[in-house]
Short mmCIF file of C-alpha atoms and ligand atoms in Angstrom, two decimals:
data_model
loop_
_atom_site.label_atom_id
_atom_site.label_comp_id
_atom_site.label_asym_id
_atom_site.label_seq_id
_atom_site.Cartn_x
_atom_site.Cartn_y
_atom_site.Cartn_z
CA UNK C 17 0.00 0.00 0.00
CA UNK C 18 1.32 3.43 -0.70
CA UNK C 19 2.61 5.31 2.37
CA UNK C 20 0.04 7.93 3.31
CA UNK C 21 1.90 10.88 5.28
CA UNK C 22 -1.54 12.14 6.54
CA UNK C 23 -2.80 11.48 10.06
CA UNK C 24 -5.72 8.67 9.90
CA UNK C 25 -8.05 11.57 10.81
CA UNK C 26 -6.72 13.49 8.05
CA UNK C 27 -7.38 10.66 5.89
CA UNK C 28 -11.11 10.05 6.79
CA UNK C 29 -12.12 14.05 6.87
CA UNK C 30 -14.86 14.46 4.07
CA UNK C 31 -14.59 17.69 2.45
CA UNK C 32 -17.41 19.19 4.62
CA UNK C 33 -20.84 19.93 2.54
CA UNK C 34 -20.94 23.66 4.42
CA UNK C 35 -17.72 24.50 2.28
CA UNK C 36 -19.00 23.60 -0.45
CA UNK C 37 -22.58 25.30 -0.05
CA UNK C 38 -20.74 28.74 1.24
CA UNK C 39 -18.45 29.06 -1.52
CA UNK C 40 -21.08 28.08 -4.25
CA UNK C 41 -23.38 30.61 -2.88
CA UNK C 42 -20.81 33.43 -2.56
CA UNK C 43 -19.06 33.26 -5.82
CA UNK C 44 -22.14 32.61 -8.06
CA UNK C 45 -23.90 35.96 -8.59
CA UNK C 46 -26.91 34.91 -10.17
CA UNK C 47 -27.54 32.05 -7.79
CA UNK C 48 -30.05 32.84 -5.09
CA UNK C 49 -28.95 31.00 -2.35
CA UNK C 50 -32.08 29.02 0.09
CA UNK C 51 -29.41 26.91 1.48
CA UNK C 52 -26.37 28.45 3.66
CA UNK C 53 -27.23 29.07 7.32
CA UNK C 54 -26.26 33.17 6.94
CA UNK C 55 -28.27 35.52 8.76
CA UNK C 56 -29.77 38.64 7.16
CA UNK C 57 -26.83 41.30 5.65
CA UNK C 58 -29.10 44.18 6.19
CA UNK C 59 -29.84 43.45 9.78
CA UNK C 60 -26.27 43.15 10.77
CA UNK C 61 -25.59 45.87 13.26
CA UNK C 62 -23.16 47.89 11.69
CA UNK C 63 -24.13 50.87 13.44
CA UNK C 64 -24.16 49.45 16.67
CA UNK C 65 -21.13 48.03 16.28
CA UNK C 66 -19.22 51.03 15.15
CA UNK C 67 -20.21 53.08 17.84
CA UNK C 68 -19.12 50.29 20.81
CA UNK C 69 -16.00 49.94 18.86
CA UNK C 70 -15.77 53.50 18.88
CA UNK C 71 -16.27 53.38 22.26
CA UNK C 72 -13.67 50.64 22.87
CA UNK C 73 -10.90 51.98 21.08
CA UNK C 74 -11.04 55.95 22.58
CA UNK C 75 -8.83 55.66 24.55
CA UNK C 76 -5.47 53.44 25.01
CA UNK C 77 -6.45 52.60 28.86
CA UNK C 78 -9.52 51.03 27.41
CA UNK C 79 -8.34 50.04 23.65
CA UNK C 80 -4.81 48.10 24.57
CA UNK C 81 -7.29 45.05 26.61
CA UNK C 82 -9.13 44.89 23.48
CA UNK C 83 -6.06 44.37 21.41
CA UNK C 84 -3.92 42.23 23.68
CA UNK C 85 -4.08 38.24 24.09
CA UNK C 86 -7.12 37.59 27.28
CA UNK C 87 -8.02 34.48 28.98
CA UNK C 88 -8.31 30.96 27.90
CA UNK C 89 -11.94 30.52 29.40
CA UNK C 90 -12.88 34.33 28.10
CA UNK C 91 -13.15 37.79 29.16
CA UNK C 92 -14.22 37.54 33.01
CA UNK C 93 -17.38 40.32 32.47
CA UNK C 94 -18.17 38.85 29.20
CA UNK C 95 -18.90 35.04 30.94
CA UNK C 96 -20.52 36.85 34.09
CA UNK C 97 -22.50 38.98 31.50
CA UNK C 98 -23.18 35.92 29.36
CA UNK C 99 -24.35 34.24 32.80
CA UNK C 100 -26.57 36.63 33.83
CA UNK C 101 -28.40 36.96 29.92
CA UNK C 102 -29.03 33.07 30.05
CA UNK C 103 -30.14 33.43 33.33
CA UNK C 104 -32.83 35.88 32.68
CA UNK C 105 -33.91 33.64 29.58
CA UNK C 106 -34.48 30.76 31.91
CA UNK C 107 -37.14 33.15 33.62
CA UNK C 108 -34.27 33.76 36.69
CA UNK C 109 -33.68 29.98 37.06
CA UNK C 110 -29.75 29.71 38.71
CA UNK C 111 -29.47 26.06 39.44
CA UNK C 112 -26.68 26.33 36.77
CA UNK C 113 -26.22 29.43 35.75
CA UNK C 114 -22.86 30.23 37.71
CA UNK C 115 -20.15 32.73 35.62
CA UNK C 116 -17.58 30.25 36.50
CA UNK C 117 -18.78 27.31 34.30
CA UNK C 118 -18.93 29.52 31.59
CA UNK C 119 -16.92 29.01 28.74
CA UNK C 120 -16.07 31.79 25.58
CA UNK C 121 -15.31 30.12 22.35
CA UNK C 122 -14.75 31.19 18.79
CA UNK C 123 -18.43 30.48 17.81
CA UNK C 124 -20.09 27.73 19.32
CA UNK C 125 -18.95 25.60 16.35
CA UNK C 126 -15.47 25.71 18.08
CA UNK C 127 -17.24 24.37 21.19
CA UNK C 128 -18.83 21.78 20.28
CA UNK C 129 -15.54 20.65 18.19
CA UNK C 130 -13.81 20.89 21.72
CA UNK C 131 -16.45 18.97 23.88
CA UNK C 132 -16.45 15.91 21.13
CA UNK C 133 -12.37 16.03 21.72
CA UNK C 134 -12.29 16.21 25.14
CA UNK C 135 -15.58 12.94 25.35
CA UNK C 136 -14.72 10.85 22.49
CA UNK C 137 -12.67 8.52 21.23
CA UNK C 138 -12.69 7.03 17.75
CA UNK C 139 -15.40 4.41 17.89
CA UNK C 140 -17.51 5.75 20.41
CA UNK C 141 -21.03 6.52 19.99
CA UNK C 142 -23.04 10.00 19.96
CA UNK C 143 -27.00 10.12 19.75
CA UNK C 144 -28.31 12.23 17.08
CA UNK C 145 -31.46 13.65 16.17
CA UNK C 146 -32.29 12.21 12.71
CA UNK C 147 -32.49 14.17 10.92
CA UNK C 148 -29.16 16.89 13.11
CA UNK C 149 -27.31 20.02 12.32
CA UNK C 150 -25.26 18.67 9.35
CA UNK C 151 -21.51 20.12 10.14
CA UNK C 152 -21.92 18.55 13.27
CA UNK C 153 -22.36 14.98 11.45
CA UNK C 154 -19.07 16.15 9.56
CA UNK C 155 -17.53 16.23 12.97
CA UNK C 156 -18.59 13.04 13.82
CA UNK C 157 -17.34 11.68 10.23
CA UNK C 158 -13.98 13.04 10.86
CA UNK C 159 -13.06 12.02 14.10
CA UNK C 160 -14.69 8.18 13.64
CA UNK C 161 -17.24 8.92 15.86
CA UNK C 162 -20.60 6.85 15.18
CA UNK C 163 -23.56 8.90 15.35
CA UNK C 164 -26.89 6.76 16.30
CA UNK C 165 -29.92 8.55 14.88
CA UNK C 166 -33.31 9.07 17.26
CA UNK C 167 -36.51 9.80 15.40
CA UNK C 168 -37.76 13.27 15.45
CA UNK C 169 -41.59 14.60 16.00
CA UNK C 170 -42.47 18.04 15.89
CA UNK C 171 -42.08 18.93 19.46
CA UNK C 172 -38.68 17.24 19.91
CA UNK C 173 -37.49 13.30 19.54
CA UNK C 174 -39.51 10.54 19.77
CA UNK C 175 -38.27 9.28 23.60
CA UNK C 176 -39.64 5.69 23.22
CA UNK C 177 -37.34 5.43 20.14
CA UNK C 178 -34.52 6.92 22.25
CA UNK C 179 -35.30 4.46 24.74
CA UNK C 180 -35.30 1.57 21.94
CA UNK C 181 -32.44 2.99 21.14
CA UNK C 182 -30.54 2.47 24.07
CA UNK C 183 -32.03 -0.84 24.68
CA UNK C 184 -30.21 -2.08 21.59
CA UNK C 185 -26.91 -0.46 22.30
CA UNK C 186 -26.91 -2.18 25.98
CA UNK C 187 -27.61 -5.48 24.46
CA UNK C 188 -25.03 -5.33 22.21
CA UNK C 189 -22.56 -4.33 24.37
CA UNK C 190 -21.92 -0.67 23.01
CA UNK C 191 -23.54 1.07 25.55
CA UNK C 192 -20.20 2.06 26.92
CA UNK C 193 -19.57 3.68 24.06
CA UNK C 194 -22.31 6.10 24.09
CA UNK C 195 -21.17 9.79 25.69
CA UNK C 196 -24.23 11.80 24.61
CA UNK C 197 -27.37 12.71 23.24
CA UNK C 198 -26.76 15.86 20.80
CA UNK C 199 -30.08 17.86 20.38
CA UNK C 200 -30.57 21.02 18.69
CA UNK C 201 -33.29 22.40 20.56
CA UNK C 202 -34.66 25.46 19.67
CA UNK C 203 -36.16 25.99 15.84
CA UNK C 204 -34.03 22.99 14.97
CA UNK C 205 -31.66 23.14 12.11
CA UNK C 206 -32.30 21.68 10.00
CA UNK C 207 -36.23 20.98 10.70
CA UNK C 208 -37.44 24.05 12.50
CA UNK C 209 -38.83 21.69 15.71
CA UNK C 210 -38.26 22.95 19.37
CA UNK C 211 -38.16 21.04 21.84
CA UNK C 212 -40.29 20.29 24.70
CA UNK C 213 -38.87 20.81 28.38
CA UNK C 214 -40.89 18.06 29.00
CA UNK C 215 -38.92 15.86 26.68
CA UNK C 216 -35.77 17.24 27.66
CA UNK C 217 -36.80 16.15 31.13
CA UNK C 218 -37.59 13.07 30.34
CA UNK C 219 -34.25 12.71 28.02
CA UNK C 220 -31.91 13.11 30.48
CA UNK C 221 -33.77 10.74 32.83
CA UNK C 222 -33.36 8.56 30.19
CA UNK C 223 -30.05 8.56 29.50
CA UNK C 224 -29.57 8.82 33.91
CA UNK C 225 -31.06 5.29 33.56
CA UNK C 226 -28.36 3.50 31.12
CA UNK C 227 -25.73 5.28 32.71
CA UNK C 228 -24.64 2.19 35.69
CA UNK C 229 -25.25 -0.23 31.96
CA UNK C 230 -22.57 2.31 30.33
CA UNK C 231 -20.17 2.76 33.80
CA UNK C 232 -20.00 6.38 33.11
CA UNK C 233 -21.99 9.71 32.88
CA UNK C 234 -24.23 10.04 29.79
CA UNK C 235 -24.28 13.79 29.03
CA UNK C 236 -27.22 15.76 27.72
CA UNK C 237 -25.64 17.87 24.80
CA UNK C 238 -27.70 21.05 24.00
CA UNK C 239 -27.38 23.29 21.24
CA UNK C 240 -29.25 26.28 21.31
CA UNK C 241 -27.95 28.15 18.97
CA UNK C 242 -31.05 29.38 17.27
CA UNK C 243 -32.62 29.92 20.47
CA UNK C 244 -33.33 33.81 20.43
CA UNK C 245 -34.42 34.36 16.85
CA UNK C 246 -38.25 33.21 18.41
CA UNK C 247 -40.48 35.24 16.35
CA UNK C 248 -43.67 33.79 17.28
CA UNK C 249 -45.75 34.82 20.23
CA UNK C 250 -44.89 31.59 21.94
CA UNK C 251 -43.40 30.96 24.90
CA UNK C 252 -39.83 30.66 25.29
CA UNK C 253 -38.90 27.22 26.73
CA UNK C 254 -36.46 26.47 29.29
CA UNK C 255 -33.29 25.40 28.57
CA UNK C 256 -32.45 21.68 30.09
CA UNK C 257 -30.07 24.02 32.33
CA UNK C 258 -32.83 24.44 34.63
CA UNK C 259 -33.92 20.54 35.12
CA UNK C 260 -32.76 18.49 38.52
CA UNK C 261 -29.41 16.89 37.95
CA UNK C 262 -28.26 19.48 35.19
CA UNK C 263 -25.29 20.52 36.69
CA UNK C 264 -23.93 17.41 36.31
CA UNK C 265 -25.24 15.96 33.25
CA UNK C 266 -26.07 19.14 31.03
CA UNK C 267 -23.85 20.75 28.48
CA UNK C 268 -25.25 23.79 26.96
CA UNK C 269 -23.83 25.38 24.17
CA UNK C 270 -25.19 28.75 22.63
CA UNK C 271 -23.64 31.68 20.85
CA UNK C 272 -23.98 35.52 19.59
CA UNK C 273 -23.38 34.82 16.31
CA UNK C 274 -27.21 34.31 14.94
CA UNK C 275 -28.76 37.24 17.13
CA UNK C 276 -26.08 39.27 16.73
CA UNK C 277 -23.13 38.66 13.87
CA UNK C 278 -21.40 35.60 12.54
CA UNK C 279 -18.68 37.84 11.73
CA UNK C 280 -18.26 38.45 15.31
CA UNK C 281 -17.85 34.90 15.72
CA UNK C 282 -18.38 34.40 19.22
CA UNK C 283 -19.85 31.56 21.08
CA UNK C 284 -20.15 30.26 24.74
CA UNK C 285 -21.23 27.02 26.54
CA UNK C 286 -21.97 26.35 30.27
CA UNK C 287 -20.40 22.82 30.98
CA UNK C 288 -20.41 20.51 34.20
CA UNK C 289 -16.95 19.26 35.36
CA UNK C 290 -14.78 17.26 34.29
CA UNK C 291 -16.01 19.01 30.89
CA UNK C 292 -15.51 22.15 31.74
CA UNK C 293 -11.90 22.20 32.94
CA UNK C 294 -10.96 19.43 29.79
CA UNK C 295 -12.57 21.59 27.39
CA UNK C 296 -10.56 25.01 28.50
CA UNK C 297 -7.12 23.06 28.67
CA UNK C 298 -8.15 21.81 24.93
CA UNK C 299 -8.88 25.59 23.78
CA UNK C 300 -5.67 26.52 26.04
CA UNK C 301 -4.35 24.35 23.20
CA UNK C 302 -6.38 25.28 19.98
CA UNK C 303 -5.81 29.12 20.70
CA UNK C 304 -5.91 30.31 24.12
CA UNK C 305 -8.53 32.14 24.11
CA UNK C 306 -11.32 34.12 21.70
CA UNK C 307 -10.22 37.44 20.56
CA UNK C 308 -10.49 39.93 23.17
CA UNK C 309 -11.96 42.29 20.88
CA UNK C 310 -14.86 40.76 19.70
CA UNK C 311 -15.08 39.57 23.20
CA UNK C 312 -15.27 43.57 24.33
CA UNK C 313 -17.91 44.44 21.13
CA UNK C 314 -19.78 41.67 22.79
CA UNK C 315 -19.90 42.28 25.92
CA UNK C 316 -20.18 46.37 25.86
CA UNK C 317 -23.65 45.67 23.45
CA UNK C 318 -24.71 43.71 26.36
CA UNK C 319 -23.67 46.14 28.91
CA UNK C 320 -25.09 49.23 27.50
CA UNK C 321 -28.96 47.03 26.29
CA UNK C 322 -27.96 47.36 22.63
CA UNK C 323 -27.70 43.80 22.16
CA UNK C 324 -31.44 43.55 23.49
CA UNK C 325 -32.72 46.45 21.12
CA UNK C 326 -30.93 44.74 18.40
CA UNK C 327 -32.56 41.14 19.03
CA UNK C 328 -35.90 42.26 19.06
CA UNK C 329 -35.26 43.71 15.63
CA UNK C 330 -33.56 41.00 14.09
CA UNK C 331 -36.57 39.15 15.72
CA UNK C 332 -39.08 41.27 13.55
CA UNK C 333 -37.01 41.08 10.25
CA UNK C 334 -36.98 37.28 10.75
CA UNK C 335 -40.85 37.25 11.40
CA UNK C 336 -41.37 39.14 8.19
CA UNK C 337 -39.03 37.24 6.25
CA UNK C 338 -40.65 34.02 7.26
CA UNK C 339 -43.98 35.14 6.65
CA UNK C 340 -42.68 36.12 2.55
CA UNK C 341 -41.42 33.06 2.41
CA UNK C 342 -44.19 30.75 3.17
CA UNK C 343 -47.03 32.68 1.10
CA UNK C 344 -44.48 31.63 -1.92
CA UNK C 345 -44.47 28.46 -0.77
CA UNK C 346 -48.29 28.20 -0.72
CA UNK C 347 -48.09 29.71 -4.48
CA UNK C 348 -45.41 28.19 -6.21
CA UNK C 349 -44.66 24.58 -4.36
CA UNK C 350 -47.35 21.64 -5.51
CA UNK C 351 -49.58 21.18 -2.65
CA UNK C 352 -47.97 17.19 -2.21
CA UNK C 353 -44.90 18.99 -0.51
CA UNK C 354 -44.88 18.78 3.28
CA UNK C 355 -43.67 22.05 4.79
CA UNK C 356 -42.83 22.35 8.19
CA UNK C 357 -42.78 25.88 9.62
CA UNK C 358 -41.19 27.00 12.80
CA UNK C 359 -42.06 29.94 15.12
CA UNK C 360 -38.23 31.13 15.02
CA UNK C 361 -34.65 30.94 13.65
CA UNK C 362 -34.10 30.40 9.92
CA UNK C 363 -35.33 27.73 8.42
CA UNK C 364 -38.52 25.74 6.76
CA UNK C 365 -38.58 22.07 6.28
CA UNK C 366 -39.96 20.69 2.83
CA UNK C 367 -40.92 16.52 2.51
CA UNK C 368 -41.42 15.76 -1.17
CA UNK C 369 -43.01 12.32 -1.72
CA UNK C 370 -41.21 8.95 -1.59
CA UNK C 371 -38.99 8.16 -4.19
CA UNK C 372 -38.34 11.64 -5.16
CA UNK C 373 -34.83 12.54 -4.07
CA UNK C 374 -33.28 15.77 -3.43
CA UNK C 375 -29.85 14.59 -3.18
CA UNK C 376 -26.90 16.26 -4.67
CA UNK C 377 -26.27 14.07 -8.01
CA UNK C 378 -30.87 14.15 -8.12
CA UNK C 379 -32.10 15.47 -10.71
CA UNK C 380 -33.93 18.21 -8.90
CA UNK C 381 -30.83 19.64 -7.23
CA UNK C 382 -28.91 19.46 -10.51
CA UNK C 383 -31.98 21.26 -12.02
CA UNK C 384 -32.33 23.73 -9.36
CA UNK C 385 -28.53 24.74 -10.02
CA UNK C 386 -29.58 25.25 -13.32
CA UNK C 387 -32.39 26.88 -12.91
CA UNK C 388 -30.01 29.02 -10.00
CA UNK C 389 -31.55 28.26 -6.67
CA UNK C 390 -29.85 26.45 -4.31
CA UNK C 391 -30.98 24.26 -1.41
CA UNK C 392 -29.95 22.32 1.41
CA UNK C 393 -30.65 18.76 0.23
CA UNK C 394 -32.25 16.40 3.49
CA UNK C 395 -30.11 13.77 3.46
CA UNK C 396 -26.93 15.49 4.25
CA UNK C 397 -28.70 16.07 7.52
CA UNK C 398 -28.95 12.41 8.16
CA UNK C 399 -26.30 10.29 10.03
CA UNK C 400 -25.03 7.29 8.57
CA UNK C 401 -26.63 4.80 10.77
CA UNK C 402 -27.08 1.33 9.77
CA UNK C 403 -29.74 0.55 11.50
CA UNK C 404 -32.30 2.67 8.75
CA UNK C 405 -32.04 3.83 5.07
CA UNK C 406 -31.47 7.71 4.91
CA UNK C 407 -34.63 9.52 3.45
CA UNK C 408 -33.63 11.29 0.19
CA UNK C 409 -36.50 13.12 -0.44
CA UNK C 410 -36.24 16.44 2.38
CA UNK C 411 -34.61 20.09 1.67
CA UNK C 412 -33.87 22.52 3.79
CA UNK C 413 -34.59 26.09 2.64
CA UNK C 414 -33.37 29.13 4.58
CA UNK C 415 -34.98 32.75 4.28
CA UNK C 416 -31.96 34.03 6.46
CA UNK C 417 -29.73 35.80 4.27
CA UNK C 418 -32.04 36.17 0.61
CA UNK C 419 -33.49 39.53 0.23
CA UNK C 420 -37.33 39.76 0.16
CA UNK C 421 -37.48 40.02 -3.46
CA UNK C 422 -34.71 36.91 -3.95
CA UNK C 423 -37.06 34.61 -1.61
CA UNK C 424 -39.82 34.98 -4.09
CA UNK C 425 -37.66 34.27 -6.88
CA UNK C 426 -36.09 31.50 -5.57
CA UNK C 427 -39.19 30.12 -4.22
CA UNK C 428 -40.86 30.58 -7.12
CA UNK C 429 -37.89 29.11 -9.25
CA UNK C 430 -37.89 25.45 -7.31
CA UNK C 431 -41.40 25.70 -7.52
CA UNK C 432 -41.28 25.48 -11.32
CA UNK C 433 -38.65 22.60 -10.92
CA UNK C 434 -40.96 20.68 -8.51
CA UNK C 435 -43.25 20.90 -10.75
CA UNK C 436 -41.08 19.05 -13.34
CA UNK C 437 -40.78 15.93 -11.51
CA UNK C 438 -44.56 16.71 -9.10
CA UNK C 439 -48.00 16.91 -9.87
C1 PLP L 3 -27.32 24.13 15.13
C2 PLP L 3 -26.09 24.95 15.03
N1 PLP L 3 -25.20 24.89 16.03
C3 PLP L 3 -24.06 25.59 15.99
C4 PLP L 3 -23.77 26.42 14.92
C5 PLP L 3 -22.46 27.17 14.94
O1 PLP L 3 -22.60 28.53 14.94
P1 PLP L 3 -21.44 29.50 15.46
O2 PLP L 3 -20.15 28.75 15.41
O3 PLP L 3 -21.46 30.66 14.54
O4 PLP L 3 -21.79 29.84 16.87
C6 PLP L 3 -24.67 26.53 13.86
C7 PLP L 3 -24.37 27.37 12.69
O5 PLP L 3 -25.07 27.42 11.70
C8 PLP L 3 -25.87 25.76 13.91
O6 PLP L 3 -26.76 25.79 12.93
#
């Protein structure tokens, strides 16, 4: 065999589908892009940002922090600040909402990259929602992690197919394998579902249950990225954060890049020990800390109740957005599409029928290129778990980042390829 001088994990890494799906929809002009996960360019808060910056950078007492290497676990007010806004989310709730379990990373992406280094070997098992946030399953693929999928419903996962789940893991003997149950749980990407507290409750009881089976803590991994772009009048839910037993078994990761900016790029997680302290020696290692400015932007719109002005904007831009995109749905998509609409974050969920794939080598995603709309295609959200066949015949479609005008046309365009292969 020919010598390979690439590590076995450079070997198996997959050139990741978000890669691909950025750079196609930011180097072809005429494409209108449904499918990348970018929030809206004219909501970014340019203004705001300016004048923090501004702000940051008057003076050299208060501008050389901002430009100088911080922490490893982040800017000390920006984690108690951080604390304190996740607190008053979970309606005041501080079971385990202390500053000091707070951890700053570059975008939550980073953090969740960190926690599956710091739990996992190669081999061992992580539960997914099926169908999961896709660059996550390109984590997973990378590292020769398995992912397990659980069946989803619309108010979170089905828990007697988690608990089938598990079952069949303990009585083959995996069950030590398993280190947690990933769940994206507000306005789910890809699917738009939230979850219920109630199923989060009975989740992590769940996974409490197999954990003498497995001879080691089961954790409870939740995403919530998407959590405050709600734009219904719905509740918010509690985050698992606030359940018995959280401390321990709960790791929460969230971020300011969807309410805020992306191109701020920062993210933070609250995580129970050993986590916590494995995670911040990794990131001692990966960088040693998120970039003190961004850090300072962040925490200064907090601070001065920008951020909040700014969220309930983007909130109302998201809400209108969402509402554009679904009355083209109802005109241009054949009425045997399934949509599935969400009260929040950026996404709607379309199920063609059976047999009609979406995949990227179908002939309605190579026709949709043509016809220049792109879309996220289902299956890429699935994980490759042998215990099902992947469904082929889902798309994701954002209405984050297309203007008004472009989420009619693109609506409107894979309408009229729908209708090619649909009646
Ligand atoms: C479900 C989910 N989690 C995490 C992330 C990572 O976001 P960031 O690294 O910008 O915080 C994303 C980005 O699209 C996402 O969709």
């Amino acid at each position: 065999m020919k010598p390979n001088v690439l590590s076995k994990m450079g070997q198996r890494t997959a050139l990741p589908p978000i890669s691909w799906l950025m750079q196609t929809a930011l180097t072809r002009h005429k494409l209108i892009s449904l499918a990348a996960g970018f929030t809206d360019n004219a909501a970014l808060p340019v203004e705001i940002s300016r004048k923090l910056l501004n702000e940051i950078l008057r003076s050299p007492k208060t501008g050389q922090p901002a430009l100088q290497y911080g922490i490893t676990a982040g800017e000390n007010n920006l984690r108690t600040l951080t604390a304190k806004h996740l607190q008053k989310l979970d309606g005041g709730h501080d079971r385990a909402h202390s500053p000091g379990r707070v951890l700053i990373t570059g975008g939550s992406q980073q953090l969740l990259y960190m926690t599956l280094e710091a739990l996992c070997d190669e081999g061992d098992i992580i539960l997914v929602e099926d169908p999961t946030y896709f660059v996550f399953l390109s984590i997973l693929q990378s590292r020769g992690i398995k992912a397990r999928g659980v069946k989803l419903e619309r108010d979170g996962i089905d828990l007697a197919h988690l608990e089938n789940v598990l079952e069949r893991l303990k009585n083959s003997g995996e069950l030590r394998r398993v280190k947690a149950l990933y769940l994206v749980t507000y306005f789910q990407n890809p699917t738009g579902v939230t979850t219920a507290l109630a199923k989060k409750s009975a989740a992590l009881k769940l996974l409490k249950k197999f954990e003498r089976a497995a001879s080691h803590p089961i954790y409870l991994l939740e995403d919530a990225a998407y959590r405050e772009l709600r734009f219904d009048h719905g509740k918010d839910v509690p985050t698992a954060l606030t359940l018995p037993g959280a401390a321990e078994r709960v790791i929460y990761t969230g971020t300011y890049s969807k309410p805020y900016a992306p191109g701020a790029r920062v993210g933070f997680g609250i995580l129970p020990e050993p986590i916590f302290t494995t995670v911040q020696r990794i990131k001692g290692n990966h960088d040693f800390g998120t970039a003190n400015l961004l850090q300072q932007l962040l925490a200064c719109a907090l601070e001065t109740g920008l951020y909040d002005k700014h969220v309930a904007k983007v909130r109302k831009n998201y809400a209108h957005k969402a509402r554009v995109m679904k009355l083209a749905l109802a005109k241009h998509f054949p009425p045997s599409v399934e949509i599935w609409e969400s009260g929040g974050g950026l996404y709607f969920w379309a199920r063609l029928p059976k047999g009609i794939s979406t995949g990227a080598n179908s002939k309605v995603f190579q026709s949709a290129l043509k016809n220049d709309v792109l879309y996220v295609s289902g299956e890429l959200c699935y994980a490759d778990d042998p215990s099902r066949a992947k469904p082929d015949n889902e798309m994701r479609i954002s209405f984050g980042s297309a203007s008004e005008e472009n989420i009619r046309k693109g609506i409107a365009r894979l309408g009229k390829v729908l209708r090619k292969f649909l009646i």
